[in-house]
Structures are given as structure tokens and as C-alpha cells.
Tab-separated table of C-alpha atoms in Angstrom:
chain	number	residue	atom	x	y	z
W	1	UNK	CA	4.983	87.451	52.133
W	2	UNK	CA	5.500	84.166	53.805
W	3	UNK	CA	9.146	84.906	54.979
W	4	UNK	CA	7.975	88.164	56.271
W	5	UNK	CA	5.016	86.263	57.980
W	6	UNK	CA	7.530	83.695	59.572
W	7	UNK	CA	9.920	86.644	60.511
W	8	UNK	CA	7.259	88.246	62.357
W	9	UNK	CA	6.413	85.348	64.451
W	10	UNK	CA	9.767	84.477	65.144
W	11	UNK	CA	10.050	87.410	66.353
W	12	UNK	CA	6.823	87.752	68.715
W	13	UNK	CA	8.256	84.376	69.663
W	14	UNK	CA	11.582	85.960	71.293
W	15	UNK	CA	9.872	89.041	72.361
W	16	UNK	CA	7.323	86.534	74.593
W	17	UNK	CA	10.256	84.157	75.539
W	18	UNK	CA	10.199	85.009	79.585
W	19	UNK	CA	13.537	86.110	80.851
W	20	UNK	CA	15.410	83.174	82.958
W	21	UNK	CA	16.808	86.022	85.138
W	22	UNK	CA	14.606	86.679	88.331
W	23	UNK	CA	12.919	90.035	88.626
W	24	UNK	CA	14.293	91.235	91.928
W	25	UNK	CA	18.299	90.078	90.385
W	26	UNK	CA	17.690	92.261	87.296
W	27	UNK	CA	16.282	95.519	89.491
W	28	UNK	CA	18.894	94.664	91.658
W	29	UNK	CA	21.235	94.811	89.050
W	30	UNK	CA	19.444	97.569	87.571
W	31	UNK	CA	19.699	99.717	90.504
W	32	UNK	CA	23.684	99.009	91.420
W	33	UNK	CA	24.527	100.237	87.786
W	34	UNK	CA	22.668	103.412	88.439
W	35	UNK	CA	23.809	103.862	91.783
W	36	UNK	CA	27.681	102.974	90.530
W	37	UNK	CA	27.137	105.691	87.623
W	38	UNK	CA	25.748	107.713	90.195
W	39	UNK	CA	28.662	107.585	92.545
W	40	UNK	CA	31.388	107.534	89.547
W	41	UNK	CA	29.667	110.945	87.823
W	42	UNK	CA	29.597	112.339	91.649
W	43	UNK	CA	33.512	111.340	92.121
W	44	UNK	CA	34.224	112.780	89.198
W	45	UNK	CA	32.923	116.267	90.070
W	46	UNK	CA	34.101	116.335	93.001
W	47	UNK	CA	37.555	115.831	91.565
W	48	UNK	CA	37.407	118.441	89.127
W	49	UNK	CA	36.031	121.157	91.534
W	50	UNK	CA	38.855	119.695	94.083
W	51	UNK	CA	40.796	120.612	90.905
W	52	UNK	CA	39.609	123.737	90.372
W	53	UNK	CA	39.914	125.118	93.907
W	54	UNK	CA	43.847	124.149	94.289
W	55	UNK	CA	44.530	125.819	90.974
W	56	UNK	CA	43.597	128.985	93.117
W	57	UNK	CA	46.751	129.079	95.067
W	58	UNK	CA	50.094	127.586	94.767
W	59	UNK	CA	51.442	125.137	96.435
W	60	UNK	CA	54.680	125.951	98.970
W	61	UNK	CA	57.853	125.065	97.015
W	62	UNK	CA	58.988	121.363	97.987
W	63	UNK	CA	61.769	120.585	100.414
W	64	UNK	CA	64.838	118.454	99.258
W	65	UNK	CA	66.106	115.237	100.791
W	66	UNK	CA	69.307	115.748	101.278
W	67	UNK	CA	69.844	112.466	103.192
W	68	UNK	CA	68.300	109.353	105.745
W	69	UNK	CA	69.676	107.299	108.958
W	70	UNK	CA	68.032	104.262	110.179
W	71	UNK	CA	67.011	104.463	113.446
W	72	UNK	CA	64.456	101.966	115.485
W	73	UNK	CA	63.552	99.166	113.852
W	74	UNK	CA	61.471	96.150	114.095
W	75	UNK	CA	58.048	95.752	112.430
W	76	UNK	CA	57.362	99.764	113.302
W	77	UNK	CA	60.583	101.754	112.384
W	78	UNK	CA	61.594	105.464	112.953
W	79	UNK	CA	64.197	107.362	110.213
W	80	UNK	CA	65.845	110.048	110.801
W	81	UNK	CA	65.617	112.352	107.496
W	82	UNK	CA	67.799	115.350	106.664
W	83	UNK	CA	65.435	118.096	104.238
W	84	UNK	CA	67.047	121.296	103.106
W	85	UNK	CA	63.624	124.051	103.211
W	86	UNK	CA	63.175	126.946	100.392
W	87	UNK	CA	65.113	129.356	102.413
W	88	UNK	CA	68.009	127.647	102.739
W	89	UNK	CA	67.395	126.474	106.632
W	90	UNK	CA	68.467	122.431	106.989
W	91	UNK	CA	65.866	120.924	109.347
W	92	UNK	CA	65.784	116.891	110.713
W	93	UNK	CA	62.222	114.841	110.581
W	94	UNK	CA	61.627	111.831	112.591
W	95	UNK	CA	59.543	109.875	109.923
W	96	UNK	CA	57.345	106.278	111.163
W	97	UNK	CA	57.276	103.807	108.947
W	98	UNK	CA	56.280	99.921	109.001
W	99	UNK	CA	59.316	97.187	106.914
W	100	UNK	CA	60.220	98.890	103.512
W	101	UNK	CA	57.291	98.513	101.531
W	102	UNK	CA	54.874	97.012	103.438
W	103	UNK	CA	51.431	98.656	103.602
W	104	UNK	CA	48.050	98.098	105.557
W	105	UNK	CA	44.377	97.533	104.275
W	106	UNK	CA	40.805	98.247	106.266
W	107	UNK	CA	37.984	96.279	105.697
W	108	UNK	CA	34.185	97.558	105.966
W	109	UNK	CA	32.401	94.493	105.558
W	110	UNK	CA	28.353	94.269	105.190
W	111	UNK	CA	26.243	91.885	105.762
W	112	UNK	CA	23.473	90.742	103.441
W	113	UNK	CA	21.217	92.829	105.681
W	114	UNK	CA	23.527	96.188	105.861
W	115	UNK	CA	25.251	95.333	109.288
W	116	UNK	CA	29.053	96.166	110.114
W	117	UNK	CA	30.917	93.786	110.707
W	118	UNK	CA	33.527	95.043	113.827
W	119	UNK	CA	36.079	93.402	115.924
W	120	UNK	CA	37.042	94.461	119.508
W	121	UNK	CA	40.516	93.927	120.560
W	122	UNK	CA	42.851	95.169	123.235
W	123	UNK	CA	45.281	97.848	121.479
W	124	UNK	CA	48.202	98.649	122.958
W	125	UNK	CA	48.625	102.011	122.147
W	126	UNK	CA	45.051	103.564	123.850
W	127	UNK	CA	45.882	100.570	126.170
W	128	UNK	CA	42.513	99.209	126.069
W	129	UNK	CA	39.739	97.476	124.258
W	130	UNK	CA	38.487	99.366	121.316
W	131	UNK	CA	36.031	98.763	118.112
W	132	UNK	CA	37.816	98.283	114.803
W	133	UNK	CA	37.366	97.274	111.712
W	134	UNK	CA	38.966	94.610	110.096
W	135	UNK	CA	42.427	94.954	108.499
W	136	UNK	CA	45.841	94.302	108.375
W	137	UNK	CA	49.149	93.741	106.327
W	138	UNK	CA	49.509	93.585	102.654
W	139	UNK	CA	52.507	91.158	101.845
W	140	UNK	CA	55.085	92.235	99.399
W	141	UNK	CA	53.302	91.258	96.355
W	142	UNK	CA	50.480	90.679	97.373
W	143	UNK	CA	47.138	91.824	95.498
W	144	UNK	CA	45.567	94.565	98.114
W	145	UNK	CA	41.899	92.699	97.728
W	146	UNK	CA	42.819	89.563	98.113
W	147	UNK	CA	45.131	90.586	101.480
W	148	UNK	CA	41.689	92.156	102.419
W	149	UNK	CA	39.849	89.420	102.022
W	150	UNK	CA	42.283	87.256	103.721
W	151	UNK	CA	42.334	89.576	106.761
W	152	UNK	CA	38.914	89.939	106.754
W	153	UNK	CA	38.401	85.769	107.521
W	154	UNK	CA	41.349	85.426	109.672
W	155	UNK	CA	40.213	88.326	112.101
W	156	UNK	CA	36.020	87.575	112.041
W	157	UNK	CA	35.741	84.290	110.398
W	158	UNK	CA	33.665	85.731	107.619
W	159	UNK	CA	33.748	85.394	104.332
W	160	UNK	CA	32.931	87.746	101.626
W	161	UNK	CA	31.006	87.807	97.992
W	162	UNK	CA	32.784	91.241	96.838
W	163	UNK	CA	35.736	93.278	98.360
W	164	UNK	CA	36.542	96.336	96.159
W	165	UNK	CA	39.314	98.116	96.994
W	166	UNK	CA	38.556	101.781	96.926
W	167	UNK	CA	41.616	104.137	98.135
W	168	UNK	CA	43.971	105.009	100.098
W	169	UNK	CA	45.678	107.406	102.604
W	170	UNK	CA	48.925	107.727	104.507
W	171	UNK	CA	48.831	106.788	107.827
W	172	UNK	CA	49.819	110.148	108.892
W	173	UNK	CA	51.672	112.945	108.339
W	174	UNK	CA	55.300	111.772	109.516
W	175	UNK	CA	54.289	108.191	108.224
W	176	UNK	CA	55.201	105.995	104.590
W	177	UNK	CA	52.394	103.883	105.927
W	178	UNK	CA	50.031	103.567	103.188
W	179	UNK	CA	46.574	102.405	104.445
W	180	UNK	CA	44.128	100.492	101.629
W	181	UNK	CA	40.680	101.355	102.147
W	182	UNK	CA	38.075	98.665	100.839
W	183	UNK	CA	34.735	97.760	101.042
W	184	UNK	CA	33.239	93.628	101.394
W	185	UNK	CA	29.701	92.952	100.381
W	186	UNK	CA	27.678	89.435	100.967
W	187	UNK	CA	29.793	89.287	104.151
W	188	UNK	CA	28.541	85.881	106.453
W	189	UNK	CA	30.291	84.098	109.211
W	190	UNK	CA	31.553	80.717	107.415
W	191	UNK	CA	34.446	81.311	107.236
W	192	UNK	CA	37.473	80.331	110.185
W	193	UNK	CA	39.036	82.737	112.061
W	194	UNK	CA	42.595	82.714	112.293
W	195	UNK	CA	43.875	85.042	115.211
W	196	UNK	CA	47.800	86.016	115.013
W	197	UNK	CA	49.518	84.832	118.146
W	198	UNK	CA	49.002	88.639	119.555
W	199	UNK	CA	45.350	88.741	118.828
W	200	UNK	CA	42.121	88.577	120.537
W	201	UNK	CA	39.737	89.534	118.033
W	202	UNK	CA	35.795	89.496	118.972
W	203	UNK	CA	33.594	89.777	115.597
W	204	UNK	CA	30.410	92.402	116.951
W	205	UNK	CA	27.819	93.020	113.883
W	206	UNK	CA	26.419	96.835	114.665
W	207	UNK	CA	24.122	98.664	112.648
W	208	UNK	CA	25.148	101.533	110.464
W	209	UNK	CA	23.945	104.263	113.080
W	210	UNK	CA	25.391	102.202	116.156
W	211	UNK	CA	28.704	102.175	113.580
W	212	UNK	CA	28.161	106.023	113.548
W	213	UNK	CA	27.855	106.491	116.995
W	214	UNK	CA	30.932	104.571	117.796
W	215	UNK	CA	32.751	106.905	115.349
W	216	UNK	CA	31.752	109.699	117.434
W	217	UNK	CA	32.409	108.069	120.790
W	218	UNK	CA	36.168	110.038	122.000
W	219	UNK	CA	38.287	106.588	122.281
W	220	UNK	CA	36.157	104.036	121.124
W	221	UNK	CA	37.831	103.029	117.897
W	222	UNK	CA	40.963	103.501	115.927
W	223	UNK	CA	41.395	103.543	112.142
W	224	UNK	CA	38.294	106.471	112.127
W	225	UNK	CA	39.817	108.449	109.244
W	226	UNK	CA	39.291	104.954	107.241
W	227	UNK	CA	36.139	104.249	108.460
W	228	UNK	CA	34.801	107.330	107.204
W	229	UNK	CA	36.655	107.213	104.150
W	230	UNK	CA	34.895	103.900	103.479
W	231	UNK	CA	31.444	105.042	104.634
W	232	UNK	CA	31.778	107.593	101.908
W	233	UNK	CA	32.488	105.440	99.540
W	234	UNK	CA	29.446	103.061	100.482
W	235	UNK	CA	27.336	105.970	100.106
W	236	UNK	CA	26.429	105.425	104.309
W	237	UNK	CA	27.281	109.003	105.568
């Protein structure tokens, strides 16, 4: 009777021991995990319907490579590839490419209190100052989140707490560009920005609408089909 007795407080003992974690960092914590099962059960549908509506039709029959030329080349480079088609017919695609093996990754980054962190720079190809996000080159080798990361401090001069890396996408259809989409939470400006010779990055903080409304804005930004991607995954659409 007397162990049960001493079991029994021992245990009201540890069941009254207040928790050393703060309330708010446990719903916090509480609330991620449901939103991250949340988002993982959602991705996971949508993959399977995704799934379920290709498996409707089939797919053209591939074309074969019969053969590539260099062309242009510096750090952009053009190719000049031979395909043979189903029918028969022999056809020539110009495909864009950056160094062999070299890809790119985008940075949203949020602040603490939900802002976007953007950069304006002069772009060469629209000729003008844009909005982008942050971003860059992924070394051969080089893990894609902690090139993110890196890219994200050189270009802003913030620093993040998280960066998850969360897909990617070729740069476009006559590309081998692959572009890394990730995401950077905790994101605060102590960090030192590190502009490439050809840079003139300007870090601009925007709200998620004004971020929204510069997506719609014809010329305003590049990298868009990243931005959204990212968005989506953030669960700010």
C-alpha cells in the first residue's frame, strides 16, 4: 500500500511539474505541425489527382537526340540539338543553357512580422529596374539551401533562421536551367551584403498584398513563375 501511495505522489508530482517550454513556443509549435501536416496531406492529393488526370491521355511519343553542337558560350550558352520526331521528320532546337551543370535558386524570405523581403536592380534584359527576389547560382556541389542562404545575405544583407528548399522548375521550355525554389523564415537585416561586381541590389521589405500587386504589375518583376511557386508553398496565395 505504501509503494502504491508513493507511486501515486510521484506521479501527481510530474503531472504538476510546470513545463519549462513557454506557452506561446509550444502553440507555436503546435500550430506549424498542424499546418505542415496540413500542407503535406494537401500536396499529396493534389499529386495523386495530378496523377489521376494524366493517366487519362497519353503522352506524345518522345523525340530522339540524335546529336549536339556547341554554339555561344560564356556564362549563358546556346546548343544547337539535332532530334529525330515520331514520324520520321529530323528537326534542329536552339536550346539556352547556363555552364554544364550549374543551376539557380530563388529566395522568398519573411520577416518575423510576414514582410517580403525584395531587391530592386537594373536587369539587362527588360533594360530597367525591376523587383526581384533574392537568388542566384548554386556552385557545383554545392548544397541548394545553403547557396540560398548565401545569396540571400550577399544580395540584402539578411540573415535567415530557416531556408527550406521546396522545388523546382526549368527555366523554360528551350532551357537546362534548373531554378531552386525555397522559402527563408526569421529573416532580419544583420547580416552584410555582398554585391557581385555587376550588382546594385536595393533590399525593399513589402507586404504580402503589395508583393501580390507587384506580381500583377506587366514588367515589374522577373522570376514571377517562382514567386508564385513559392507563395504556394507558404500557403500566401
Amino acid at each position: 500500500m505504501t509503494d502504491r501511495l508513493e507511486s501515486s505522489a510521484a506521479t501527481d508530482e510530474v503531472a504538476a511539474e510546470p513545463s519549462h517550454r513557454p506557452f506561446h513556443e509550444s502553440a507555436h509549435e503546435s500550430a506549424h505541425e498542424s499546418a505542415h501536416e496540413s500542407a503535406h496531406e494537401s500536396a499529396h492529393e493534389s499529386a495523386h489527382e495530378l496523377a489521376h488526370e494524366l493517366a487519362r491521355s497519353a503522352d506524345p511519343a518522345p523525340w530522339e537526340l540524335l546529336g549536339e553542337e556547341p554554339g555561344f558560350q560564356r556564362f549563358l550558352t546556346v546548343r544547337l540539338r539535332r532530334y529525330r520526331m515520331p514520324d520520321g521528320r529530323e528537326v534542329d532546337w536552339d536550346v539556352l543553357g547556363p555552364e554544364a551543370g550549374i543551376s539557380a535558386v530563388t529566395v522568398l524570405p519573411l520577416t518575423p512580422e510576414g514582410r517580403i523581403v525584395t531587391i530592386r536592380m537594373f536587369r539587362a534584359g527588360p533594360d530597367s529596374i525591376v523587383t526581384n527576389l533574392p537568388g542566384g547560382r548554386v556552385e557545383p556541389g554545392e548544397d541548394v539551401a545553403v547557396a540560398g542562404a548565401r545569396e540571400l545575405e550577399e544580395e540584402t544583407g539578411y540573415t535567415c533562421e530557416t531556408l527550406d528548399v521546396v522545388g523546382w522548375q526549368w527555366s523554360g521550355s528551350s532551357s537546362t536551367f534548373r531554378k531552386y525554389v525555397a522559402i527563408a523564415r526569421g529573416c532580419r537585416p544583420d547580416g552584410k551584403q555582398q554585391l557581385d561586381e555587376a550588382e546594385d541590389c536595393v533590399p525593399v521589405e513589402l507586404s504580402v498584398d503589395a508583393f501580390r500587386a507587384e506580381l500583377r504589375t506587366p514588367g515589374a518583376m522577373t522570376g514571377i513563375d517562382a514567386a508564385y511557386l513559392a507563395l504556394d508553398h507558404a500557403g500566401l496565395l
